[in-house]
Amino acid sequence: QKLTVLCPYIPTKSPVLKSWAYELALSSFLSAHEFDLFNKFVRQWPPELYGQQAVINYLKKMLSEIKLSPADNLSLLKCLGLLYEYQEDFVNSLYLYIKLSDPKAFALIDRYNLFASLEGDDKILRLLTLNEEKAIDLYINNTDKIPVSMVVNDLKDNNKDNKNINDSKKKKL
């Protein structure tokens, strides 16, 4: 509880503490199930202050070992995606955003040219489900980066879902 009071005063600019101090604070929030504070300081503190990999490892361990509410799980997974972004591990970040149906996936694909990462795991279909218009625009505007065969194969493998998508399109018309 004392950490909760102190964290807003922990320096993030000259002077800065050793990285382990920031990591300790973040891991303490996770251990105490203070997920809102964990999220807040991961976003507020410059990521170069702490070892992102250490925080990622601790967070992944917690996510795998502790039963969390759906809201806490979602919040922490989105935070994990952000930590991957800080590390410039855009493929893992994209995978999480697509899995979580987070619209950030579209911007990440464009910004970091992650078109090749869309192959497999129903990512194309998931993007279509997330935002059909954006997904179709993405595919049409990047046929040089997203082979038509990749889109067709992903959709063909999910024929039942395609039928549902097509039916919903017809209903809109």
JSON list of C-alpha atoms in Angstrom, two decimals:
[
{"chain": "A", "resi": 1, "resn": "GLN", "atom": "CA", "xyz": [0.00, 0.00, 0.00]},
{"chain": "A", "resi": 2, "resn": "LYS", "atom": "CA", "xyz": [2.91, 2.32, 0.66]},
{"chain": "A", "resi": 3, "resn": "LEU", "atom": "CA", "xyz": [4.09, 1.74, -2.88]},
{"chain": "A", "resi": 4, "resn": "THR", "atom": "CA", "xyz": [0.75, 2.98, -4.17]},
{"chain": "A", "resi": 5, "resn": "VAL", "atom": "CA", "xyz": [1.33, 6.25, -2.36]},
{"chain": "A", "resi": 6, "resn": "LEU", "atom": "CA", "xyz": [4.98, 6.54, -3.43]},
{"chain": "A", "resi": 7, "resn": "CYS", "atom": "CA", "xyz": [4.72, 5.62, -7.12]},
{"chain": "A", "resi": 8, "resn": "PRO", "atom": "CA", "xyz": [3.48, 8.98, -8.36]},
{"chain": "A", "resi": 9, "resn": "TYR", "atom": "CA", "xyz": [6.62, 10.51, -6.85]},
{"chain": "A", "resi": 10, "resn": "ILE", "atom": "CA", "xyz": [9.14, 8.03, -8.20]},
{"chain": "A", "resi": 11, "resn": "PRO", "atom": "CA", "xyz": [11.37, 10.01, -10.55]},
{"chain": "A", "resi": 12, "resn": "THR", "atom": "CA", "xyz": [11.15, 9.24, -14.25]},
{"chain": "A", "resi": 13, "resn": "LYS", "atom": "CA", "xyz": [13.53, 11.96, -15.43]},
{"chain": "A", "resi": 14, "resn": "SER", "atom": "CA", "xyz": [16.81, 13.15, -14.10]},
{"chain": "A", "resi": 15, "resn": "PRO", "atom": "CA", "xyz": [17.54, 11.55, -11.73]},
{"chain": "A", "resi": 16, "resn": "VAL", "atom": "CA", "xyz": [16.26, 8.08, -12.56]},
{"chain": "A", "resi": 17, "resn": "LEU", "atom": "CA", "xyz": [16.44, 4.99, -10.41]},
{"chain": "A", "resi": 18, "resn": "LYS", "atom": "CA", "xyz": [17.97, 1.66, -11.37]},
{"chain": "A", "resi": 19, "resn": "SER", "atom": "CA", "xyz": [15.73, -0.37, -13.68]},
{"chain": "A", "resi": 20, "resn": "TRP", "atom": "CA", "xyz": [15.12, -2.99, -10.99]},
{"chain": "A", "resi": 21, "resn": "ALA", "atom": "CA", "xyz": [13.32, -0.38, -8.85]},
{"chain": "A", "resi": 22, "resn": "TYR", "atom": "CA", "xyz": [10.72, 0.26, -11.57]},
{"chain": "A", "resi": 23, "resn": "GLU", "atom": "CA", "xyz": [10.45, -3.47, -12.27]},
{"chain": "A", "resi": 24, "resn": "LEU", "atom": "CA", "xyz": [9.91, -4.12, -8.55]},
{"chain": "A", "resi": 25, "resn": "ALA", "atom": "CA", "xyz": [7.12, -1.54, -8.42]},
{"chain": "A", "resi": 26, "resn": "LEU", "atom": "CA", "xyz": [5.38, -2.98, -11.48]},
{"chain": "A", "resi": 27, "resn": "SER", "atom": "CA", "xyz": [5.70, -6.59, -10.29]},
{"chain": "A", "resi": 28, "resn": "SER", "atom": "CA", "xyz": [4.42, -5.54, -6.86]},
{"chain": "A", "resi": 29, "resn": "PHE", "atom": "CA", "xyz": [1.28, -4.16, -8.46]},
{"chain": "A", "resi": 30, "resn": "LEU", "atom": "CA", "xyz": [0.75, -7.47, -10.21]},
{"chain": "A", "resi": 31, "resn": "SER", "atom": "CA", "xyz": [1.37, -9.47, -7.04]},
{"chain": "A", "resi": 32, "resn": "ALA", "atom": "CA", "xyz": [-1.08, -7.30, -5.11]},
{"chain": "A", "resi": 33, "resn": "HIS", "atom": "CA", "xyz": [-3.65, -7.60, -7.93]},
{"chain": "A", "resi": 34, "resn": "GLU", "atom": "CA", "xyz": [-3.52, -3.84, -8.41]},
{"chain": "A", "resi": 35, "resn": "PHE", "atom": "CA", "xyz": [-3.96, -4.24, -12.14]},
{"chain": "A", "resi": 36, "resn": "ASP", "atom": "CA", "xyz": [-5.21, -0.71, -12.76]},
{"chain": "A", "resi": 37, "resn": "LEU", "atom": "CA", "xyz": [-2.05, 0.69, -11.21]},
{"chain": "A", "resi": 38, "resn": "PHE", "atom": "CA", "xyz": [0.10, -1.75, -13.17]},
{"chain": "A", "resi": 39, "resn": "ASN", "atom": "CA", "xyz": [-1.57, -0.60, -16.39]},
{"chain": "A", "resi": 40, "resn": "LYS", "atom": "CA", "xyz": [-1.31, 3.04, -15.42]},
{"chain": "A", "resi": 41, "resn": "PHE", "atom": "CA", "xyz": [2.42, 2.97, -14.73]},
{"chain": "A", "resi": 42, "resn": "VAL", "atom": "CA", "xyz": [3.32, 0.75, -17.68]},
{"chain": "A", "resi": 43, "resn": "ARG", "atom": "CA", "xyz": [1.70, 3.42, -19.86]},
{"chain": "A", "resi": 44, "resn": "GLN", "atom": "CA", "xyz": [2.92, 6.42, -17.85]},
{"chain": "A", "resi": 45, "resn": "TRP", "atom": "CA", "xyz": [6.57, 5.52, -17.26]},
{"chain": "A", "resi": 46, "resn": "PRO", "atom": "CA", "xyz": [8.95, 5.67, -20.20]},
{"chain": "A", "resi": 47, "resn": "PRO", "atom": "CA", "xyz": [9.60, 2.04, -21.17]},
{"chain": "A", "resi": 48, "resn": "GLU", "atom": "CA", "xyz": [13.36, 2.50, -21.21]},
{"chain": "A", "resi": 49, "resn": "LEU", "atom": "CA", "xyz": [13.29, 2.93, -17.41]},
{"chain": "A", "resi": 50, "resn": "TYR", "atom": "CA", "xyz": [12.63, -0.75, -16.77]},
{"chain": "A", "resi": 51, "resn": "GLY", "atom": "CA", "xyz": [13.49, -4.03, -18.42]},
{"chain": "A", "resi": 52, "resn": "GLN", "atom": "CA", "xyz": [10.46, -4.78, -20.54]},
{"chain": "A", "resi": 53, "resn": "GLN", "atom": "CA", "xyz": [11.41, -8.45, -20.85]},
{"chain": "A", "resi": 54, "resn": "ALA", "atom": "CA", "xyz": [11.51, -8.88, -17.07]},
{"chain": "A", "resi": 55, "resn": "VAL", "atom": "CA", "xyz": [8.06, -7.31, -16.77]},
{"chain": "A", "resi": 56, "resn": "ILE", "atom": "CA", "xyz": [6.75, -9.38, -19.70]},
{"chain": "A", "resi": 57, "resn": "ASN", "atom": "CA", "xyz": [8.05, -12.58, -18.12]},
{"chain": "A", "resi": 58, "resn": "TYR", "atom": "CA", "xyz": [6.44, -11.79, -14.78]},
{"chain": "A", "resi": 59, "resn": "LEU", "atom": "CA", "xyz": [3.16, -10.81, -16.43]},
{"chain": "A", "resi": 60, "resn": "LYS", "atom": "CA", "xyz": [3.07, -13.95, -18.60]},
{"chain": "A", "resi": 61, "resn": "LYS", "atom": "CA", "xyz": [3.78, -16.10, -15.55]},
{"chain": "A", "resi": 62, "resn": "MET", "atom": "CA", "xyz": [0.94, -14.45, -13.68]},
{"chain": "A", "resi": 63, "resn": "LEU", "atom": "CA", "xyz": [-1.46, -14.82, -16.61]},
{"chain": "A", "resi": 64, "resn": "SER", "atom": "CA", "xyz": [-0.71, -18.54, -16.83]},
{"chain": "A", "resi": 65, "resn": "GLU", "atom": "CA", "xyz": [-0.84, -19.31, -13.11]},
{"chain": "A", "resi": 66, "resn": "ILE", "atom": "CA", "xyz": [-3.68, -17.21, -11.70]},
{"chain": "A", "resi": 67, "resn": "LYS", "atom": "CA", "xyz": [-7.37, -17.33, -12.52]},
{"chain": "A", "resi": 68, "resn": "LEU", "atom": "CA", "xyz": [-8.39, -13.76, -13.33]},
{"chain": "A", "resi": 69, "resn": "SER", "atom": "CA", "xyz": [-11.71, -12.16, -14.10]},
{"chain": "A", "resi": 70, "resn": "PRO", "atom": "CA", "xyz": [-12.35, -11.74, -17.83]},
{"chain": "A", "resi": 71, "resn": "ALA", "atom": "CA", "xyz": [-11.99, -7.95, -17.48]},
{"chain": "A", "resi": 72, "resn": "ASP", "atom": "CA", "xyz": [-8.64, -8.21, -15.66]},
{"chain": "A", "resi": 73, "resn": "ASN", "atom": "CA", "xyz": [-7.40, -10.82, -18.13]},
{"chain": "A", "resi": 74, "resn": "LEU", "atom": "CA", "xyz": [-8.34, -8.61, -21.09]},
{"chain": "A", "resi": 75, "resn": "SER", "atom": "CA", "xyz": [-6.75, -5.55, -19.52]},
{"chain": "A", "resi": 76, "resn": "LEU", "atom": "CA", "xyz": [-3.50, -7.37, -18.76]},
{"chain": "A", "resi": 77, "resn": "LEU", "atom": "CA", "xyz": [-3.32, -8.98, -22.21]},
{"chain": "A", "resi": 78, "resn": "LYS", "atom": "CA", "xyz": [-3.71, -5.55, -23.82]},
{"chain": "A", "resi": 79, "resn": "CYS", "atom": "CA", "xyz": [-0.94, -4.32, -21.55]},
{"chain": "A", "resi": 80, "resn": "LEU", "atom": "CA", "xyz": [1.18, -7.28, -22.65]},
{"chain": "A", "resi": 81, "resn": "GLY", "atom": "CA", "xyz": [0.59, -6.24, -26.26]},
{"chain": "A", "resi": 82, "resn": "LEU", "atom": "CA", "xyz": [1.80, -2.75, -25.41]},
{"chain": "A", "resi": 83, "resn": "LEU", "atom": "CA", "xyz": [4.90, -4.13, -23.68]},
{"chain": "A", "resi": 84, "resn": "TYR", "atom": "CA", "xyz": [5.66, -6.13, -26.83]},
{"chain": "A", "resi": 85, "resn": "GLU", "atom": "CA", "xyz": [5.32, -2.91, -28.81]},
{"chain": "A", "resi": 86, "resn": "TYR", "atom": "CA", "xyz": [7.77, -1.18, -26.48]},
{"chain": "A", "resi": 87, "resn": "GLN", "atom": "CA", "xyz": [10.21, -4.01, -27.19]},
{"chain": "A", "resi": 88, "resn": "GLU", "atom": "CA", "xyz": [9.54, -3.65, -30.90]},
{"chain": "A", "resi": 89, "resn": "ASP", "atom": "CA", "xyz": [8.23, -7.21, -30.97]},
{"chain": "A", "resi": 90, "resn": "PHE", "atom": "CA", "xyz": [5.46, -6.19, -33.31]},
{"chain": "A", "resi": 91, "resn": "VAL", "atom": "CA", "xyz": [4.58, -9.72, -34.44]},
{"chain": "A", "resi": 92, "resn": "ASN", "atom": "CA", "xyz": [3.66, -10.84, -30.91]},
{"chain": "A", "resi": 93, "resn": "SER", "atom": "CA", "xyz": [1.89, -7.56, -30.30]},
{"chain": "A", "resi": 94, "resn": "LEU", "atom": "CA", "xyz": [-0.13, -8.00, -33.50]},
{"chain": "A", "resi": 95, "resn": "TYR", "atom": "CA", "xyz": [-0.99, -11.58, -32.58]},
{"chain": "A", "resi": 96, "resn": "LEU", "atom": "CA", "xyz": [-2.39, -10.43, -29.23]},
{"chain": "A", "resi": 97, "resn": "TYR", "atom": "CA", "xyz": [-4.32, -7.50, -30.70]},
{"chain": "A", "resi": 98, "resn": "ILE", "atom": "CA", "xyz": [-5.93, -9.75, -33.30]},
{"chain": "A", "resi": 99, "resn": "LYS", "atom": "CA", "xyz": [-6.72, -12.39, -30.69]},
{"chain": "A", "resi": 100, "resn": "LEU", "atom": "CA", "xyz": [-8.29, -9.72, -28.47]},
{"chain": "A", "resi": 101, "resn": "SER", "atom": "CA", "xyz": [-10.18, -8.12, -31.38]},
{"chain": "A", "resi": 102, "resn": "ASP", "atom": "CA", "xyz": [-8.40, -4.86, -30.68]},
{"chain": "A", "resi": 103, "resn": "PRO", "atom": "CA", "xyz": [-8.66, -2.31, -33.52]},
{"chain": "A", "resi": 104, "resn": "LYS", "atom": "CA", "xyz": [-5.00, -1.37, -32.87]},
{"chain": "A", "resi": 105, "resn": "ALA", "atom": "CA", "xyz": [-4.17, -4.38, -35.05]},
{"chain": "A", "resi": 106, "resn": "PHE", "atom": "CA", "xyz": [-4.94, -2.46, -38.26]},
{"chain": "A", "resi": 107, "resn": "ALA", "atom": "CA", "xyz": [-2.65, 0.46, -37.41]},
{"chain": "A", "resi": 108, "resn": "LEU", "atom": "CA", "xyz": [0.11, -1.91, -36.33]},
{"chain": "A", "resi": 109, "resn": "ILE", "atom": "CA", "xyz": [-0.07, -3.82, -39.63]},
{"chain": "A", "resi": 110, "resn": "ASP", "atom": "CA", "xyz": [0.20, -0.61, -41.64]},
{"chain": "A", "resi": 111, "resn": "ARG", "atom": "CA", "xyz": [2.79, 1.14, -39.49]},
{"chain": "A", "resi": 112, "resn": "TYR", "atom": "CA", "xyz": [5.22, -1.78, -39.28]},
{"chain": "A", "resi": 113, "resn": "ASN", "atom": "CA", "xyz": [4.49, -3.54, -42.56]},
{"chain": "A", "resi": 114, "resn": "LEU", "atom": "CA", "xyz": [3.30, -6.73, -40.85]},
{"chain": "A", "resi": 115, "resn": "PHE", "atom": "CA", "xyz": [1.39, -8.10, -43.81]},
{"chain": "A", "resi": 116, "resn": "ALA", "atom": "CA", "xyz": [3.37, -11.35, -43.93]},
{"chain": "A", "resi": 117, "resn": "SER", "atom": "CA", "xyz": [2.41, -11.97, -40.29]},
{"chain": "A", "resi": 118, "resn": "LEU", "atom": "CA", "xyz": [-1.23, -12.38, -41.27]},
{"chain": "A", "resi": 119, "resn": "GLU", "atom": "CA", "xyz": [-0.72, -15.90, -42.56]},
{"chain": "A", "resi": 120, "resn": "GLY", "atom": "CA", "xyz": [-2.26, -18.71, -40.52]},
{"chain": "A", "resi": 121, "resn": "ASP", "atom": "CA", "xyz": [-4.23, -18.89, -37.29]},
{"chain": "A", "resi": 122, "resn": "ASP", "atom": "CA", "xyz": [-7.34, -17.40, -38.92]},
{"chain": "A", "resi": 123, "resn": "LYS", "atom": "CA", "xyz": [-5.89, -13.89, -38.61]},
{"chain": "A", "resi": 124, "resn": "ILE", "atom": "CA", "xyz": [-7.46, -12.75, -41.85]},
{"chain": "A", "resi": 125, "resn": "LEU", "atom": "CA", "xyz": [-10.86, -14.00, -40.80]},
{"chain": "A", "resi": 126, "resn": "ARG", "atom": "CA", "xyz": [-10.45, -12.44, -37.35]},
{"chain": "A", "resi": 127, "resn": "LEU", "atom": "CA", "xyz": [-9.67, -9.07, -38.93]},
{"chain": "A", "resi": 128, "resn": "LEU", "atom": "CA", "xyz": [-12.75, -9.40, -41.11]},
{"chain": "A", "resi": 129, "resn": "THR", "atom": "CA", "xyz": [-14.83, -10.13, -38.04]},
{"chain": "A", "resi": 130, "resn": "LEU", "atom": "CA", "xyz": [-13.28, -7.21, -36.15]},
{"chain": "A", "resi": 131, "resn": "ASN", "atom": "CA", "xyz": [-13.96, -4.62, -38.85]},
{"chain": "A", "resi": 132, "resn": "GLU", "atom": "CA", "xyz": [-15.03, -5.95, -42.20]},
{"chain": "A", "resi": 133, "resn": "GLU", "atom": "CA", "xyz": [-14.68, -2.65, -44.06]},
{"chain": "A", "resi": 134, "resn": "LYS", "atom": "CA", "xyz": [-11.17, -1.94, -42.76]},
{"chain": "A", "resi": 135, "resn": "ALA", "atom": "CA", "xyz": [-10.07, -5.52, -43.40]},
{"chain": "A", "resi": 136, "resn": "ILE", "atom": "CA", "xyz": [-11.32, -5.49, -46.99]},
{"chain": "A", "resi": 137, "resn": "ASP", "atom": "CA", "xyz": [-9.66, -2.11, -47.60]},
{"chain": "A", "resi": 138, "resn": "LEU", "atom": "CA", "xyz": [-6.44, -3.47, -46.12]},
{"chain": "A", "resi": 139, "resn": "TYR", "atom": "CA", "xyz": [-6.52, -6.50, -48.42]},
{"chain": "A", "resi": 140, "resn": "ILE", "atom": "CA", "xyz": [-7.50, -4.59, -51.54]},
{"chain": "A", "resi": 141, "resn": "ASN", "atom": "CA", "xyz": [-4.94, -1.83, -51.02]},
{"chain": "A", "resi": 142, "resn": "ASN", "atom": "CA", "xyz": [-2.12, -4.26, -50.30]},
{"chain": "A", "resi": 143, "resn": "THR", "atom": "CA", "xyz": [-2.52, -7.12, -52.77]},
{"chain": "A", "resi": 144, "resn": "ASP", "atom": "CA", "xyz": [1.20, -6.80, -53.46]},
{"chain": "A", "resi": 145, "resn": "LYS", "atom": "CA", "xyz": [1.90, -7.60, -49.78]},
{"chain": "A", "resi": 146, "resn": "ILE", "atom": "CA", "xyz": [-0.99, -9.92, -48.97]},
{"chain": "A", "resi": 147, "resn": "PRO", "atom": "CA", "xyz": [-1.24, -12.64, -51.58]},
{"chain": "A", "resi": 148, "resn": "VAL", "atom": "CA", "xyz": [-4.79, -13.35, -52.68]},
{"chain": "A", "resi": 149, "resn": "SER", "atom": "CA", "xyz": [-4.06, -17.04, -52.16]},
{"chain": "A", "resi": 150, "resn": "MET", "atom": "CA", "xyz": [-3.40, -16.34, -48.45]},
{"chain": "A", "resi": 151, "resn": "VAL", "atom": "CA", "xyz": [-6.77, -14.64, -48.07]},
{"chain": "A", "resi": 152, "resn": "VAL", "atom": "CA", "xyz": [-8.58, -17.32, -50.07]},
{"chain": "A", "resi": 153, "resn": "ASN", "atom": "CA", "xyz": [-6.95, -20.16, -48.10]},
{"chain": "A", "resi": 154, "resn": "ASP", "atom": "CA", "xyz": [-7.79, -18.60, -44.75]},
{"chain": "A", "resi": 155, "resn": "LEU", "atom": "CA", "xyz": [-11.38, -17.99, -45.79]},
{"chain": "A", "resi": 156, "resn": "LYS", "atom": "CA", "xyz": [-11.72, -21.39, -47.45]},
{"chain": "A", "resi": 157, "resn": "ASP", "atom": "CA", "xyz": [-10.58, -23.08, -44.23]},
{"chain": "A", "resi": 158, "resn": "ASN", "atom": "CA", "xyz": [-13.40, -21.29, -42.46]},
{"chain": "A", "resi": 159, "resn": "ASN", "atom": "CA", "xyz": [-16.18, -21.90, -44.93]},
{"chain": "A", "resi": 160, "resn": "LYS", "atom": "CA", "xyz": [-18.90, -21.95, -42.25]},
{"chain": "A", "resi": 161, "resn": "ASP", "atom": "CA", "xyz": [-17.81, -18.55, -41.00]},
{"chain": "A", "resi": 162, "resn": "ASN", "atom": "CA", "xyz": [-17.66, -17.27, -44.57]},
{"chain": "A", "resi": 163, "resn": "LYS", "atom": "CA", "xyz": [-21.25, -18.34, -45.11]},
{"chain": "A", "resi": 164, "resn": "ASN", "atom": "CA", "xyz": [-22.25, -16.38, -42.00]},
{"chain": "A", "resi": 165, "resn": "ILE", "atom": "CA", "xyz": [-20.35, -13.31, -43.21]},
{"chain": "A", "resi": 166, "resn": "ASN", "atom": "CA", "xyz": [-21.92, -13.57, -46.64]},
{"chain": "A", "resi": 167, "resn": "ASP", "atom": "CA", "xyz": [-25.39, -14.01, -45.12]},
{"chain": "A", "resi": 168, "resn": "SER", "atom": "CA", "xyz": [-24.91, -10.91, -42.98]},
{"chain": "A", "resi": 169, "resn": "LYS", "atom": "CA", "xyz": [-23.78, -8.96, -46.05]},
{"chain": "A", "resi": 170, "resn": "LYS", "atom": "CA", "xyz": [-26.93, -10.00, -47.90]},
{"chain": "A", "resi": 171, "resn": "LYS", "atom": "CA", "xyz": [-29.09, -8.91, -44.97]},
{"chain": "A", "resi": 172, "resn": "LYS", "atom": "CA", "xyz": [-27.48, -5.46, -45.06]},
{"chain": "A", "resi": 173, "resn": "LEU", "atom": "CA", "xyz": [-28.38, -5.11, -48.73]}
]
